Amino acid sequence: MIENRIKEFRARYGMKQDDLAKAVGVRRETIGNLEKGRYNPSLVLAWNIAKTFHVTIEEVFTVIGD
């Protein structure tokens, strides 16, 4: 499982889910589902989200458990 800090970074940047979704080329629902941990992002999506926030992937996403 992967834990994420997307909501925290969105708040820091004053972004709504829709804003981030448009920035990375996905639907708003995708961002909501990622934030709720319903599924893990592809490497490309994780990279695009991190790039949007000007941080590393590891700063946004953390692997927990096995």
PDB file with one MODEL, atoms N, CA, C and O in Angstrom:
MODEL        1
ATOM      1  N   MET A   1       0.847  -1.188   0.000  1.00  0.00           N
ATOM      2  CA  MET A   1       0.000   0.000   0.000  1.00  0.00           C
ATOM      3  C   MET A   1       0.887   1.245   0.000  1.00  0.00           C
ATOM      4  O   MET A   1       1.998   1.241   0.529  1.00  0.00           O
ATOM      5  N   ILE A   2       0.376   2.278  -0.592  1.00  0.00           N
ATOM      6  CA  ILE A   2       1.105   3.544  -0.653  1.00  0.00           C
ATOM      7  C   ILE A   2       0.296   4.617   0.059  1.00  0.00           C
ATOM      8  O   ILE A   2      -0.885   4.816  -0.225  1.00  0.00           O
ATOM      9  N   GLU A   3       0.941   5.294   0.975  1.00  0.00           N
ATOM     10  CA  GLU A   3       0.332   6.425   1.676  1.00  0.00           C
ATOM     11  C   GLU A   3       0.737   7.681   0.908  1.00  0.00           C
ATOM     12  O   GLU A   3       1.825   7.738   0.336  1.00  0.00           O
ATOM     13  N   ASN A   4      -0.138   8.684   0.895  1.00  0.00           N
ATOM     14  CA  ASN A   4       0.224   9.897   0.166  1.00  0.00           C
ATOM     15  C   ASN A   4      -0.120  11.165   0.941  1.00  0.00           C
ATOM     16  O   ASN A   4      -0.911  11.156   1.883  1.00  0.00           O
ATOM     17  N   ARG A   5       0.504  12.248   0.508  1.00  0.00           N
ATOM     18  CA  ARG A   5       0.289  13.559   1.122  1.00  0.00           C
ATOM     19  C   ARG A   5      -0.279  14.541   0.095  1.00  0.00           C
ATOM     20  O   ARG A   5      -0.030  15.744   0.177  1.00  0.00           O
ATOM     21  N   ILE A   6      -1.031  14.033  -0.856  1.00  0.00           N
ATOM     22  CA  ILE A   6      -1.574  14.877  -1.924  1.00  0.00           C
ATOM     23  C   ILE A   6      -2.431  16.000  -1.353  1.00  0.00           C
ATOM     24  O   ILE A   6      -2.270  17.160  -1.731  1.00  0.00           O
ATOM     25  N   LYS A   7      -3.336  15.662  -0.450  1.00  0.00           N
ATOM     26  CA  LYS A   7      -4.239  16.670   0.118  1.00  0.00           C
ATOM     27  C   LYS A   7      -3.444  17.772   0.821  1.00  0.00           C
ATOM     28  O   LYS A   7      -3.771  18.952   0.702  1.00  0.00           O
ATOM     29  N   GLU A   8      -2.408  17.382   1.546  1.00  0.00           N
ATOM     30  CA  GLU A   8      -1.557  18.354   2.242  1.00  0.00           C
ATOM     31  C   GLU A   8      -0.881  19.300   1.247  1.00  0.00           C
ATOM     32  O   GLU A   8      -0.858  20.513   1.456  1.00  0.00           O
ATOM     33  N   PHE A   9      -0.336  18.745   0.170  1.00  0.00           N
ATOM     34  CA  PHE A   9       0.326  19.581  -0.828  1.00  0.00           C
ATOM     35  C   PHE A   9      -0.678  20.453  -1.579  1.00  0.00           C
ATOM     36  O   PHE A   9      -0.375  21.601  -1.903  1.00  0.00           O
ATOM     37  N   ARG A  10      -1.858  19.929  -1.858  1.00  0.00           N
ATOM     38  CA  ARG A  10      -2.883  20.759  -2.504  1.00  0.00           C
ATOM     39  C   ARG A  10      -3.223  21.962  -1.647  1.00  0.00           C
ATOM     40  O   ARG A  10      -3.360  23.076  -2.152  1.00  0.00           O
ATOM     41  N   ALA A  11      -3.361  21.734  -0.336  1.00  0.00           N
ATOM     42  CA  ALA A  11      -3.676  22.833   0.586  1.00  0.00           C
ATOM     43  C   ALA A  11      -2.551  23.855   0.593  1.00  0.00           C
ATOM     44  O   ALA A  11      -2.802  25.060   0.587  1.00  0.00           O
ATOM     45  N   ARG A  12      -1.331  23.384   0.607  1.00  0.00           N
ATOM     46  CA  ARG A  12      -0.169  24.276   0.617  1.00  0.00           C
ATOM     47  C   ARG A  12      -0.135  25.161  -0.628  1.00  0.00           C
ATOM     48  O   ARG A  12       0.276  26.319  -0.566  1.00  0.00           O
ATOM     49  N   TYR A  13      -0.567  24.608  -1.749  1.00  0.00           N
ATOM     50  CA  TYR A  13      -0.558  25.343  -3.016  1.00  0.00           C
ATOM     51  C   TYR A  13      -1.899  25.998  -3.336  1.00  0.00           C
ATOM     52  O   TYR A  13      -2.052  26.625  -4.384  1.00  0.00           O
ATOM     53  N   GLY A  14      -2.864  25.854  -2.440  1.00  0.00           N
ATOM     54  CA  GLY A  14      -4.181  26.450  -2.662  1.00  0.00           C
ATOM     55  C   GLY A  14      -4.911  25.862  -3.849  1.00  0.00           C
ATOM     56  O   GLY A  14      -5.625  26.564  -4.566  1.00  0.00           O
ATOM     57  N   MET A  15      -4.726  24.561  -4.054  1.00  0.00           N
ATOM     58  CA  MET A  15      -5.334  23.887  -5.202  1.00  0.00           C
ATOM     59  C   MET A  15      -6.529  23.039  -4.771  1.00  0.00           C
ATOM     60  O   MET A  15      -6.535  22.441  -3.695  1.00  0.00           O
ATOM     61  N   LYS A  16      -7.527  23.005  -5.631  1.00  0.00           N
ATOM     62  CA  LYS A  16      -8.649  22.086  -5.453  1.00  0.00           C
ATOM     63  C   LYS A  16      -8.295  20.801  -6.195  1.00  0.00           C
ATOM     64  O   LYS A  16      -7.359  20.769  -6.993  1.00  0.00           O
ATOM     65  N   GLN A  17      -9.052  19.752  -5.922  1.00  0.00           N
ATOM     66  CA  GLN A  17      -8.813  18.490  -6.622  1.00  0.00           C
ATOM     67  C   GLN A  17      -8.886  18.689  -8.130  1.00  0.00           C
ATOM     68  O   GLN A  17      -8.085  18.122  -8.874  1.00  0.00           O
ATOM     69  N   ASP A  18      -9.836  19.486  -8.579  1.00  0.00           N
ATOM     70  CA  ASP A  18      -9.999  19.736 -10.006  1.00  0.00           C
ATOM     71  C   ASP A  18      -8.782  20.437 -10.600  1.00  0.00           C
ATOM     72  O   ASP A  18      -8.376  20.133 -11.722  1.00  0.00           O
ATOM     73  N   ASP A  19      -8.197  21.374  -9.851  1.00  0.00           N
ATOM     74  CA  ASP A  19      -7.008  22.084 -10.323  1.00  0.00           C
ATOM     75  C   ASP A  19      -5.852  21.111 -10.549  1.00  0.00           C
ATOM     76  O   ASP A  19      -5.181  21.151 -11.580  1.00  0.00           O
ATOM     77  N   LEU A  20      -5.634  20.241  -9.572  1.00  0.00           N
ATOM     78  CA  LEU A  20      -4.545  19.267  -9.687  1.00  0.00           C
ATOM     79  C   LEU A  20      -4.832  18.285 -10.816  1.00  0.00           C
ATOM     80  O   LEU A  20      -3.939  17.932 -11.587  1.00  0.00           O
ATOM     81  N   ALA A  21      -6.069  17.852 -10.907  1.00  0.00           N
ATOM     82  CA  ALA A  21      -6.447  16.909 -11.968  1.00  0.00           C
ATOM     83  C   ALA A  21      -6.137  17.488 -13.346  1.00  0.00           C
ATOM     84  O   ALA A  21      -5.582  16.799 -14.202  1.00  0.00           O
ATOM     85  N   LYS A  22      -6.491  18.732 -13.556  1.00  0.00           N
ATOM     86  CA  LYS A  22      -6.211  19.381 -14.843  1.00  0.00           C
ATOM     87  C   LYS A  22      -4.709  19.513 -15.074  1.00  0.00           C
ATOM     88  O   LYS A  22      -4.235  19.337 -16.196  1.00  0.00           O
ATOM     89  N   ALA A  23      -3.961  19.821 -14.021  1.00  0.00           N
ATOM     90  CA  ALA A  23      -2.513  19.998 -14.141  1.00  0.00           C
ATOM     91  C   ALA A  23      -1.806  18.703 -14.539  1.00  0.00           C
ATOM     92  O   ALA A  23      -0.784  18.736 -15.225  1.00  0.00           O
ATOM     93  N   VAL A  24      -2.352  17.562 -14.107  1.00  0.00           N
ATOM     94  CA  VAL A  24      -1.681  16.286 -14.391  1.00  0.00           C
ATOM     95  C   VAL A  24      -2.414  15.439 -15.428  1.00  0.00           C
ATOM     96  O   VAL A  24      -1.967  14.340 -15.756  1.00  0.00           O
ATOM     97  N   GLY A  25      -3.532  15.938 -15.944  1.00  0.00           N
ATOM     98  CA  GLY A  25      -4.225  15.264 -17.035  1.00  0.00           C
ATOM     99  C   GLY A  25      -5.080  14.072 -16.656  1.00  0.00           C
ATOM    100  O   GLY A  25      -5.154  13.092 -17.397  1.00  0.00           O
ATOM    101  N   VAL A  26      -5.730  14.154 -15.498  1.00  0.00           N
ATOM    102  CA  VAL A  26      -6.654  13.089 -15.085  1.00  0.00           C
ATOM    103  C   VAL A  26      -7.972  13.719 -14.649  1.00  0.00           C
ATOM    104  O   VAL A  26      -8.102  14.943 -14.620  1.00  0.00           O
ATOM    105  N   ARG A  27      -8.942  12.884 -14.312  1.00  0.00           N
ATOM    106  CA  ARG A  27     -10.222  13.387 -13.819  1.00  0.00           C
ATOM    107  C   ARG A  27     -10.120  13.717 -12.331  1.00  0.00           C
ATOM    108  O   ARG A  27      -9.266  13.178 -11.626  1.00  0.00           O
ATOM    109  N   ARG A  28     -10.987  14.598 -11.863  1.00  0.00           N
ATOM    110  CA  ARG A  28     -11.009  14.970 -10.452  1.00  0.00           C
ATOM    111  C   ARG A  28     -11.224  13.752  -9.567  1.00  0.00           C
ATOM    112  O   ARG A  28     -10.639  13.642  -8.489  1.00  0.00           O
ATOM    113  N   GLU A  29     -12.063  12.844 -10.029  1.00  0.00           N
ATOM    114  CA  GLU A  29     -12.344  11.628  -9.263  1.00  0.00           C
ATOM    115  C   GLU A  29     -11.079  10.808  -9.019  1.00  0.00           C
ATOM    116  O   GLU A  29     -10.931  10.175  -7.974  1.00  0.00           O
ATOM    117  N   THR A  30     -10.184  10.826  -9.979  1.00  0.00           N
ATOM    118  CA  THR A  30      -8.923  10.097  -9.832  1.00  0.00           C
ATOM    119  C   THR A  30      -8.120  10.658  -8.668  1.00  0.00           C
ATOM    120  O   THR A  30      -7.572   9.902  -7.865  1.00  0.00           O
ATOM    121  N   ILE A  31      -8.049  11.972  -8.575  1.00  0.00           N
ATOM    122  CA  ILE A  31      -7.321  12.602  -7.471  1.00  0.00           C
ATOM    123  C   ILE A  31      -7.985  12.250  -6.144  1.00  0.00           C
ATOM    124  O   ILE A  31      -7.301  11.919  -5.176  1.00  0.00           O
ATOM    125  N   GLY A  32      -9.311  12.319  -6.095  1.00  0.00           N
ATOM    126  CA  GLY A  32     -10.038  11.969  -4.878  1.00  0.00           C
ATOM    127  C   GLY A  32      -9.781  10.529  -4.462  1.00  0.00           C
ATOM    128  O   GLY A  32      -9.570  10.251  -3.281  1.00  0.00           O
ATOM    129  N   ASN A  33      -9.795   9.623  -5.412  1.00  0.00           N
ATOM    130  CA  ASN A  33      -9.547   8.216  -5.111  1.00  0.00           C
ATOM    131  C   ASN A  33      -8.113   7.984  -4.647  1.00  0.00           C
ATOM    132  O   ASN A  33      -7.875   7.162  -3.763  1.00  0.00           O
ATOM    133  N   LEU A  34      -7.169   8.690  -5.227  1.00  0.00           N
ATOM    134  CA  LEU A  34      -5.779   8.578  -4.775  1.00  0.00           C
ATOM    135  C   LEU A  34      -5.647   9.068  -3.340  1.00  0.00           C
ATOM    136  O   LEU A  34      -5.012   8.419  -2.509  1.00  0.00           O
ATOM    137  N   GLU A  35      -6.248  10.215  -3.056  1.00  0.00           N
ATOM    138  CA  GLU A  35      -6.171  10.780  -1.708  1.00  0.00           C
ATOM    139  C   GLU A  35      -6.764   9.837  -0.664  1.00  0.00           C
ATOM    140  O   GLU A  35      -6.268   9.756   0.460  1.00  0.00           O
ATOM    141  N   LYS A  36      -7.815   9.133  -1.037  1.00  0.00           N
ATOM    142  CA  LYS A  36      -8.472   8.205  -0.109  1.00  0.00           C
ATOM    143  C   LYS A  36      -7.785   6.846  -0.054  1.00  0.00           C
ATOM    144  O   LYS A  36      -8.201   5.969   0.704  1.00  0.00           O
ATOM    145  N   GLY A  37      -6.737   6.667  -0.853  1.00  0.00           N
ATOM    146  CA  GLY A  37      -6.004   5.411  -0.845  1.00  0.00           C
ATOM    147  C   GLY A  37      -6.729   4.263  -1.522  1.00  0.00           C
ATOM    148  O   GLY A  37      -6.440   3.098  -1.250  1.00  0.00           O
ATOM    149  N   ARG A  38      -7.651   4.575  -2.384  1.00  0.00           N
ATOM    150  CA  ARG A  38      -8.419   3.519  -3.057  1.00  0.00           C
ATOM    151  C   ARG A  38      -7.581   2.770  -4.085  1.00  0.00           C
ATOM    152  O   ARG A  38      -7.833   1.596  -4.359  1.00  0.00           O
ATOM    153  N   TYR A  39      -6.593   3.441  -4.650  1.00  0.00           N
ATOM    154  CA  TYR A  39      -5.649   2.757  -5.515  1.00  0.00           C
ATOM    155  C   TYR A  39      -4.361   3.557  -5.603  1.00  0.00           C
ATOM    156  O   TYR A  39      -4.306   4.726  -5.222  1.00  0.00           O
ATOM    157  N   ASN A  40      -3.325   2.900  -6.115  1.00  0.00           N
ATOM    158  CA  ASN A  40      -2.007   3.517  -6.214  1.00  0.00           C
ATOM    159  C   ASN A  40      -1.821   4.129  -7.598  1.00  0.00           C
ATOM    160  O   ASN A  40      -2.331   3.602  -8.586  1.00  0.00           O
ATOM    161  N   PRO A  41      -1.100   5.228  -7.669  1.00  0.00           N
ATOM    162  CA  PRO A  41      -0.894   5.870  -8.966  1.00  0.00           C
ATOM    163  C   PRO A  41       0.126   5.116  -9.809  1.00  0.00           C
ATOM    164  O   PRO A  41       0.957   4.374  -9.286  1.00  0.00           O
ATOM    165  N   SER A  42       0.050   5.316 -11.112  1.00  0.00           N
ATOM    166  CA  SER A  42       1.109   4.815 -11.987  1.00  0.00           C
ATOM    167  C   SER A  42       2.360   5.646 -11.691  1.00  0.00           C
ATOM    168  O   SER A  42       2.274   6.717 -11.090  1.00  0.00           O
ATOM    169  N   LEU A  43       3.486   5.156 -12.106  1.00  0.00           N
ATOM    170  CA  LEU A  43       4.731   5.899 -11.895  1.00  0.00           C
ATOM    171  C   LEU A  43       4.676   7.248 -12.601  1.00  0.00           C
ATOM    172  O   LEU A  43       5.141   8.253 -12.064  1.00  0.00           O
ATOM    173  N   VAL A  44       4.113   7.271 -13.793  1.00  0.00           N
ATOM    174  CA  VAL A  44       4.003   8.527 -14.549  1.00  0.00           C
ATOM    175  C   VAL A  44       3.122   9.527 -13.813  1.00  0.00           C
ATOM    176  O   VAL A  44       3.471  10.702 -13.709  1.00  0.00           O
ATOM    177  N   LEU A  45       1.984   9.070 -13.303  1.00  0.00           N
ATOM    178  CA  LEU A  45       1.087   9.973 -12.577  1.00  0.00           C
ATOM    179  C   LEU A  45       1.732  10.463 -11.291  1.00  0.00           C
ATOM    180  O   LEU A  45       1.625  11.643 -10.957  1.00  0.00           O
ATOM    181  N   ALA A  46       2.398   9.574 -10.567  1.00  0.00           N
ATOM    182  CA  ALA A  46       3.092   9.975  -9.340  1.00  0.00           C
ATOM    183  C   ALA A  46       4.149  11.034  -9.655  1.00  0.00           C
ATOM    184  O   ALA A  46       4.287  12.015  -8.925  1.00  0.00           O
ATOM    185  N   TRP A  47       4.885  10.833 -10.733  1.00  0.00           N
ATOM    186  CA  TRP A  47       5.925  11.777 -11.131  1.00  0.00           C
ATOM    187  C   TRP A  47       5.304  13.129 -11.506  1.00  0.00           C
ATOM    188  O   TRP A  47       5.826  14.177 -11.127  1.00  0.00           O
ATOM    189  N   ASN A  48       4.200  13.107 -12.244  1.00  0.00           N
ATOM    190  CA  ASN A  48       3.539  14.358 -12.643  1.00  0.00           C
ATOM    191  C   ASN A  48       2.989  15.117 -11.440  1.00  0.00           C
ATOM    192  O   ASN A  48       3.062  16.345 -11.396  1.00  0.00           O
ATOM    193  N   ILE A  49       2.445  14.399 -10.471  1.00  0.00           N
ATOM    194  CA  ILE A  49       1.941  15.052  -9.258  1.00  0.00           C
ATOM    195  C   ILE A  49       3.085  15.688  -8.493  1.00  0.00           C
ATOM    196  O   ILE A  49       2.987  16.842  -8.074  1.00  0.00           O
ATOM    197  N   ALA A  50       4.171  14.948  -8.305  1.00  0.00           N
ATOM    198  CA  ALA A  50       5.330  15.487  -7.594  1.00  0.00           C
ATOM    199  C   ALA A  50       5.909  16.695  -8.330  1.00  0.00           C
ATOM    200  O   ALA A  50       6.276  17.690  -7.705  1.00  0.00           O
ATOM    201  N   LYS A  51       5.986  16.606  -9.641  1.00  0.00           N
ATOM    202  CA  LYS A  51       6.515  17.712 -10.445  1.00  0.00           C
ATOM    203  C   LYS A  51       5.649  18.962 -10.292  1.00  0.00           C
ATOM    204  O   LYS A  51       6.169  20.076 -10.231  1.00  0.00           O
ATOM    205  N   THR A  52       4.334  18.778 -10.230  1.00  0.00           N
ATOM    206  CA  THR A  52       3.415  19.901 -10.059  1.00  0.00           C
ATOM    207  C   THR A  52       3.693  20.644  -8.753  1.00  0.00           C
ATOM    208  O   THR A  52       3.581  21.868  -8.688  1.00  0.00           O
ATOM    209  N   PHE A  53       4.058  19.881  -7.706  1.00  0.00           N
ATOM    210  CA  PHE A  53       4.337  20.480  -6.400  1.00  0.00           C
ATOM    211  C   PHE A  53       5.814  20.818  -6.196  1.00  0.00           C
ATOM    212  O   PHE A  53       6.202  21.298  -5.131  1.00  0.00           O
ATOM    213  N   HIS A  54       6.643  20.566  -7.224  1.00  0.00           N
ATOM    214  CA  HIS A  54       8.083  20.869  -7.163  1.00  0.00           C
ATOM    215  C   HIS A  54       8.781  20.125  -6.033  1.00  0.00           C
ATOM    216  O   HIS A  54       9.623  20.683  -5.329  1.00  0.00           O
ATOM    217  N   VAL A  55       8.418  18.856  -5.872  1.00  0.00           N
ATOM    218  CA  VAL A  55       9.037  18.005  -4.853  1.00  0.00           C
ATOM    219  C   VAL A  55       9.344  16.647  -5.480  1.00  0.00           C
ATOM    220  O   VAL A  55       9.000  16.395  -6.635  1.00  0.00           O
ATOM    221  N   THR A  56       9.990  15.782  -4.713  1.00  0.00           N
ATOM    222  CA  THR A  56      10.269  14.431  -5.201  1.00  0.00           C
ATOM    223  C   THR A  56       9.047  13.540  -5.000  1.00  0.00           C
ATOM    224  O   THR A  56       8.156  13.850  -4.208  1.00  0.00           O
ATOM    225  N   ILE A  57       9.023  12.439  -5.723  1.00  0.00           N
ATOM    226  CA  ILE A  57       7.934  11.472  -5.564  1.00  0.00           C
ATOM    227  C   ILE A  57       7.878  10.997  -4.120  1.00  0.00           C
ATOM    228  O   ILE A  57       6.795  10.839  -3.557  1.00  0.00           O
ATOM    229  N   GLU A  58       9.046  10.770  -3.520  1.00  0.00           N
ATOM    230  CA  GLU A  58       9.107  10.262  -2.146  1.00  0.00           C
ATOM    231  C   GLU A  58       8.521  11.228  -1.127  1.00  0.00           C
ATOM    232  O   GLU A  58       8.082  10.807  -0.056  1.00  0.00           O
ATOM    233  N   GLU A  59       8.508  12.513  -1.446  1.00  0.00           N
ATOM    234  CA  GLU A  59       7.916  13.490  -0.535  1.00  0.00           C
ATOM    235  C   GLU A  59       6.387  13.428  -0.554  1.00  0.00           C
ATOM    236  O   GLU A  59       5.734  13.817   0.414  1.00  0.00           O
ATOM    237  N   VAL A  60       5.826  12.943  -1.644  1.00  0.00           N
ATOM    238  CA  VAL A  60       4.369  12.855  -1.775  1.00  0.00           C
ATOM    239  C   VAL A  60       3.863  11.455  -1.445  1.00  0.00           C
ATOM    240  O   VAL A  60       2.811  11.299  -0.826  1.00  0.00           O
ATOM    241  N   PHE A  61       4.616  10.441  -1.858  1.00  0.00           N
ATOM    242  CA  PHE A  61       4.170   9.054  -1.710  1.00  0.00           C
ATOM    243  C   PHE A  61       5.151   8.249  -0.875  1.00  0.00           C
ATOM    244  O   PHE A  61       6.364   8.340  -1.064  1.00  0.00           O
ATOM    245  N   THR A  62       4.611   7.454   0.059  1.00  0.00           N
ATOM    246  CA  THR A  62       5.409   6.601   0.918  1.00  0.00           C
ATOM    247  C   THR A  62       4.839   5.202   0.913  1.00  0.00           C
ATOM    248  O   THR A  62       3.636   5.017   1.094  1.00  0.00           O
ATOM    249  N   VAL A  63       5.691   4.216   0.708  1.00  0.00           N
ATOM    250  CA  VAL A  63       5.256   2.821   0.746  1.00  0.00           C
ATOM    251  C   VAL A  63       5.145   2.395   2.201  1.00  0.00           C
ATOM    252  O   VAL A  63       6.075   2.588   2.985  1.00  0.00           O
ATOM    253  N   ILE A  64       4.001   1.811   2.560  1.00  0.00           N
ATOM    254  CA  ILE A  64       3.809   1.317   3.928  1.00  0.00           C
ATOM    255  C   ILE A  64       3.512  -0.175   3.869  1.00  0.00           C
ATOM    256  O   ILE A  64       2.780  -0.629   2.990  1.00  0.00           O
ATOM    257  N   GLY A  65       4.061  -0.919   4.775  1.00  0.00           N
ATOM    258  CA  GLY A  65       3.850  -2.357   4.799  1.00  0.00           C
ATOM    259  C   GLY A  65       4.562  -3.057   3.681  1.00  0.00           C
ATOM    260  O   GLY A  65       5.430  -2.477   3.028  1.00  0.00           O
ATOM    261  N   ASP A  66       4.201  -4.316   3.447  1.00  0.00           N
ATOM    262  CA  ASP A  66       4.826  -5.112   2.373  1.00  0.00           C
ATOM    263  C   ASP A  66       3.983  -5.149   1.147  1.00  0.00           C
ATOM    264  O   ASP A  66       4.362  -5.773   0.156  1.00  0.00           O
TER     265      ASP A  66
ENDMDL
END
